[in-house]
XYZ file of C-alpha atoms in Angstrom:
329
model
C -0.016 -0.061 0.009
C 2.902 2.297 0.705
C 4.324 1.748 -2.923
C 0.809 2.394 -4.284
C 0.521 5.624 -2.461
C 4.104 6.575 -3.637
C 3.027 5.909 -7.227
C -0.143 8.091 -6.859
C 1.841 10.903 -5.196
C 4.550 10.802 -8.036
C 1.871 11.155 -10.771
C -0.009 13.847 -8.878
C 3.153 15.998 -8.198
C 4.385 15.678 -11.703
C 2.107 14.927 -14.719
C 4.998 13.844 -16.898
C 5.565 10.954 -14.596
C 1.839 9.519 -14.973
C 2.615 6.916 -17.547
C 5.547 5.547 -15.494
C 3.459 5.580 -12.288
C 0.618 3.889 -14.144
C 2.861 1.130 -15.395
C 4.055 0.508 -11.852
C 0.473 0.505 -10.351
C -0.475 -2.079 -13.084
C 2.394 -4.276 -12.014
C 1.497 -3.940 -8.346
C -2.152 -4.743 -9.231
C -1.131 -7.926 -10.899
C 0.916 -8.899 -7.797
C -2.125 -8.104 -5.617
C -4.173 -10.577 -7.633
C -1.575 -13.189 -7.425
C -1.250 -12.767 -3.523
C -4.984 -13.099 -3.275
C -5.536 -9.547 -1.728
C -8.050 -8.465 -4.513
C -10.836 -8.310 -1.983
C -9.086 -6.461 0.675
C -10.724 -3.139 1.315
C -7.653 -1.255 2.337
C -5.755 -2.560 -0.796
C -8.683 -1.640 -3.181
C -8.971 1.707 -1.703
C -5.199 2.463 -2.216
C -5.292 0.997 -5.780
C -8.324 3.178 -6.713
C -6.487 6.219 -5.268
C -3.330 5.385 -7.267
C -5.300 4.818 -10.477
C -7.150 8.147 -9.946
C -3.960 10.124 -9.434
C -2.574 8.502 -12.574
C -5.696 9.773 -14.440
C -6.904 6.167 -15.198
C -10.491 6.724 -14.481
C -11.794 3.555 -16.257
C -9.502 1.455 -13.974
C -10.919 3.041 -10.887
C -14.483 2.394 -12.141
C -13.543 -1.210 -13.042
C -12.255 -1.888 -9.428
C -15.215 -0.156 -7.792
C -17.618 -1.995 -10.031
C -16.194 -5.434 -9.222
C -16.451 -4.855 -5.451
C -19.187 -7.078 -3.816
C -19.023 -5.044 -0.541
C -18.256 -1.384 -0.776
C -16.962 0.730 2.173
C -17.076 4.385 2.817
C -13.418 4.606 1.852
C -14.022 2.965 -1.622
C -17.148 5.226 -2.071
C -14.960 8.213 -1.340
C -12.016 6.990 -3.545
C -14.558 6.743 -6.446
C -15.981 10.258 -5.803
C -12.482 11.730 -5.557
C -11.529 10.206 -8.822
C -14.484 11.806 -10.697
C -13.778 15.218 -9.035
C -10.102 15.076 -9.769
C -10.701 14.428 -13.466
C -13.168 17.150 -13.646
C -16.073 14.787 -14.517
C -18.684 17.065 -12.944
C -21.849 15.367 -14.253
C -20.480 11.892 -13.115
C -19.398 13.158 -9.702
C -22.796 14.614 -9.040
C -24.679 11.621 -10.185
C -22.304 9.498 -8.129
C -22.742 11.538 -5.084
C -26.507 11.081 -5.225
C -26.018 7.407 -5.616
C -23.722 7.462 -2.649
C -26.365 8.939 -0.429
C -28.853 6.401 -1.549
C -26.701 3.398 -0.789
C -24.782 4.317 2.372
C -25.524 6.045 5.651
C -23.435 9.156 5.556
C -22.518 10.246 9.158
C -20.997 13.649 10.290
C -17.360 12.103 9.958
C -18.122 11.091 6.421
C -19.584 14.449 5.587
C -16.518 16.083 6.848
C -14.307 13.946 4.533
C -16.639 15.000 1.682
C -16.361 18.536 2.701
C -12.606 18.383 2.624
C -12.486 16.535 -0.700
C -14.859 19.430 -2.247
C -12.587 21.964 -0.709
C -9.524 20.543 -2.166
C -10.886 20.441 -5.675
C -12.098 23.999 -5.336
C -15.288 23.207 -7.092
C -18.216 25.346 -5.669
C -20.979 23.250 -7.192
C -19.990 20.249 -5.347
C -19.473 22.122 -2.149
C -22.840 23.917 -2.111
C -24.641 20.690 -2.796
C -22.891 19.053 0.119
C -23.713 22.141 2.229
C -27.352 21.858 1.276
C -27.388 18.294 2.199
C -25.871 18.991 5.609
C -28.663 21.639 6.272
C -31.398 19.036 5.285
C -29.993 16.259 7.591
C -29.297 18.708 10.405
C -25.539 18.552 10.552
C -24.958 22.169 9.717
C -24.874 23.267 13.348
C -22.248 20.905 14.501
C -19.183 23.192 15.368
C -16.457 21.210 13.505
C -18.773 20.965 10.399
C -19.511 24.663 10.517
C -15.687 25.413 10.604
C -15.021 23.071 7.682
C -17.861 24.763 5.784
C -16.318 28.165 6.213
C -12.843 26.953 5.268
C -14.215 25.165 2.199
C -15.951 28.249 1.001
C -12.574 30.087 1.332
C -10.917 27.419 -0.768
C -13.719 27.650 -3.374
C -13.187 31.486 -3.457
C -16.499 32.199 -2.235
C -16.205 33.886 1.216
C -19.546 35.695 0.789
C -20.999 32.254 1.423
C -18.479 31.518 4.233
C -19.251 34.869 5.919
C -22.923 34.077 5.634
C -22.293 30.663 7.240
C -20.335 32.219 10.005
C -22.948 34.922 10.778
C -25.614 32.150 10.869
C -23.760 30.379 13.621
C -25.372 31.401 16.997
C -22.448 30.517 19.322
C -19.229 30.650 17.165
C -16.302 28.801 18.477
C -12.611 29.912 18.306
C -12.315 27.249 15.468
C -15.089 28.924 13.501
C -13.519 32.426 13.980
C -10.084 30.916 12.888
C -11.891 29.293 9.792
C -13.261 32.758 8.889
C -9.769 34.457 9.039
C -8.234 31.566 7.124
C -10.899 31.795 4.499
C -10.192 35.312 3.938
C -6.435 34.907 3.952
C -6.737 32.245 1.157
C -8.430 34.697 -1.086
C -6.010 37.551 -0.350
C -8.543 39.628 1.613
C -6.221 41.131 4.178
C -8.512 43.853 5.570
C -11.302 41.338 5.910
C -8.912 38.926 7.918
C -7.903 41.830 10.193
C -11.525 43.020 10.666
C -12.624 39.322 11.723
C -9.550 39.277 14.134
C -10.645 42.568 15.672
C -14.219 41.285 15.991
C -12.846 38.131 17.666
C -11.074 40.314 20.195
C -14.211 42.458 20.780
C -16.119 39.310 21.433
C -13.800 38.466 24.113
C -12.352 35.445 22.468
C -8.676 34.732 22.913
C -6.832 33.989 19.759
C -4.669 30.863 19.598
C -1.613 29.783 17.486
C -3.856 28.872 14.650
C -5.421 32.245 14.566
C -2.018 33.853 13.899
C -1.037 31.336 11.297
C -4.060 32.459 9.276
C -3.225 36.197 9.892
C 0.496 35.620 8.676
C -0.717 33.741 5.593
C -2.895 36.727 4.746
C 0.033 39.152 5.251
C 2.201 36.933 3.063
C -0.351 36.742 0.287
C -0.616 40.626 0.274
C 3.145 41.292 0.783
C 2.564 42.989 4.001
C 5.918 42.827 5.955
C 5.344 45.388 8.709
C 1.937 43.958 9.736
C 3.256 40.466 9.737
C 6.174 41.247 12.133
C 3.949 43.441 14.328
C 1.636 40.446 14.847
C 4.535 38.147 15.364
C 5.626 40.356 18.212
C 2.124 40.683 19.482
C 1.636 37.014 19.848
C 4.128 36.894 22.794
C 3.670 40.297 24.238
C -0.075 40.444 24.271
C -1.201 36.826 24.386
C 1.745 34.941 25.842
C 1.841 32.679 22.766
C 5.258 31.464 21.555
C 5.570 31.469 17.701
C 6.515 28.080 16.205
C 8.094 26.905 13.013
C 4.727 27.547 11.133
C 4.561 31.077 12.018
C 8.184 31.820 11.132
C 7.755 29.820 7.815
C 4.975 32.172 6.722
C 7.199 35.208 7.611
C 10.042 33.677 5.559
C 7.577 32.976 2.670
C 6.618 36.682 2.885
C 10.036 37.935 2.731
C 10.847 35.613 -0.276
C 7.781 36.827 -2.229
C 8.903 40.482 -1.961
C 12.436 39.562 -2.866
C 14.097 40.084 0.543
C 15.978 36.800 0.258
C 18.870 37.633 2.528
C 16.552 38.631 5.337
C 14.614 35.459 4.827
C 17.756 33.502 5.047
C 18.817 35.257 8.268
C 15.387 34.726 9.856
C 15.492 30.929 8.781
C 19.086 30.296 10.245
C 18.192 32.118 13.450
C 15.040 30.196 14.273
C 14.604 28.949 17.884
C 13.461 25.697 16.771
C 14.779 23.524 13.840
C 12.952 24.437 10.547
C 11.188 21.870 8.685
C 11.656 21.211 4.897
C 8.716 23.375 4.112
C 10.511 26.488 5.168
C 13.529 25.561 3.179
C 11.335 24.799 0.171
C 9.665 28.198 0.583
C 12.962 29.876 0.551
C 14.355 27.895 -2.487
C 11.117 28.682 -4.307
C 11.744 32.439 -3.788
C 15.318 32.102 -4.949
C 13.975 30.384 -8.174
C 11.294 33.037 -8.614
C 13.917 35.957 -8.331
C 16.626 34.015 -10.243
C 19.179 33.903 -7.368
C 20.976 30.590 -8.176
C 23.965 31.528 -5.855
C 21.671 31.659 -2.662
C 19.781 28.728 -3.910
C 22.928 26.626 -3.623
C 23.540 27.861 -0.071
C 19.980 27.178 0.913
C 20.317 23.584 -0.442
C 23.477 23.055 1.502
C 21.832 24.163 4.713
C 18.644 22.005 4.059
C 20.838 18.837 3.146
C 22.572 19.309 6.587
C 19.447 19.479 8.581
C 17.247 17.047 6.428
C 19.632 14.793 4.817
C 17.198 11.683 5.344
C 14.193 13.430 3.790
C 13.245 13.028 0.041
C 12.065 16.611 -0.059
C 15.681 17.733 0.356
C 16.653 15.950 -2.811
C 13.856 17.499 -4.668
C 15.156 20.914 -3.605
C 18.510 19.857 -5.211
C 16.925 19.077 -8.585
C 15.259 22.384 -8.405
C 18.659 24.061 -7.764
C 20.094 22.229 -10.751
C 17.285 23.452 -12.985
C 17.638 26.998 -11.707
C 21.386 26.933 -12.513
C 20.605 25.640 -15.895
C 18.231 28.425 -16.566
C 20.817 30.857 -15.406
C 23.542 29.560 -17.604
C 21.044 29.816 -20.592
C 20.347 33.394 -19.873
C 24.048 34.282 -19.546
């Protein structure tokens, strides 16, 4: 199952590898049949996901159609395949079929919301929201937060704001979801406004609140506000910024071209930065065509994360950047 997941991820990250990944998946599928695992639910779900990520929709349908017993996981994998391939009519038809054949509980609805959110398709998302209202799950706090977040991912924060406004007793998670939703669509002033409303309501922000605020600052290139909130976290709320908070600040500095400052901040972090922080800075180096700093970034990343695959993906990007630089000169 790990190898199947790796195949799917390879195809999803780089479309040019899809045919290679698909050939590997076919080989694994053959081995699965020989080993008599063809009726295993976990294996079938992994196979469907791998084929779906490779764009082999007919193979996903073939596996699903041959199943004698269908779990929530296999139903969801089939739905995801339709959505990922942009098969709108098939996805909506299958979603209706899904509701007729299985009992969808609040946890399953949460998974469907997240799936719709990932695809960014407002049609799917609104239909799911409507169904949640019909079955009475639309007032469950964690469902409400997911709905608001999803509308942000679908670039429809008017709907997200309306959902938030209709929630009689908003939780911190729903406040955070609203701030995050606006940050995703780059509405910095709206994120700040919701944060101020949160304070006025006497709700104490947490670490997740500030991550969303920093993301909004990063998307809008607002350096001063970002570092003011970084300072305010500790001074006003006694919250210690962690790697996620610093990573968004590094991303912001990288976006606006202040690469040396981003590097200094990264090297001076109180905790060890994860590969995402290094990836962010390397991406900024590529964006601003700074091949020399990109080499240095990789050397630091390799020292800290020598055992992680992401580090070597960074290296390939450095080589690509250097090749581009040579072509320009």
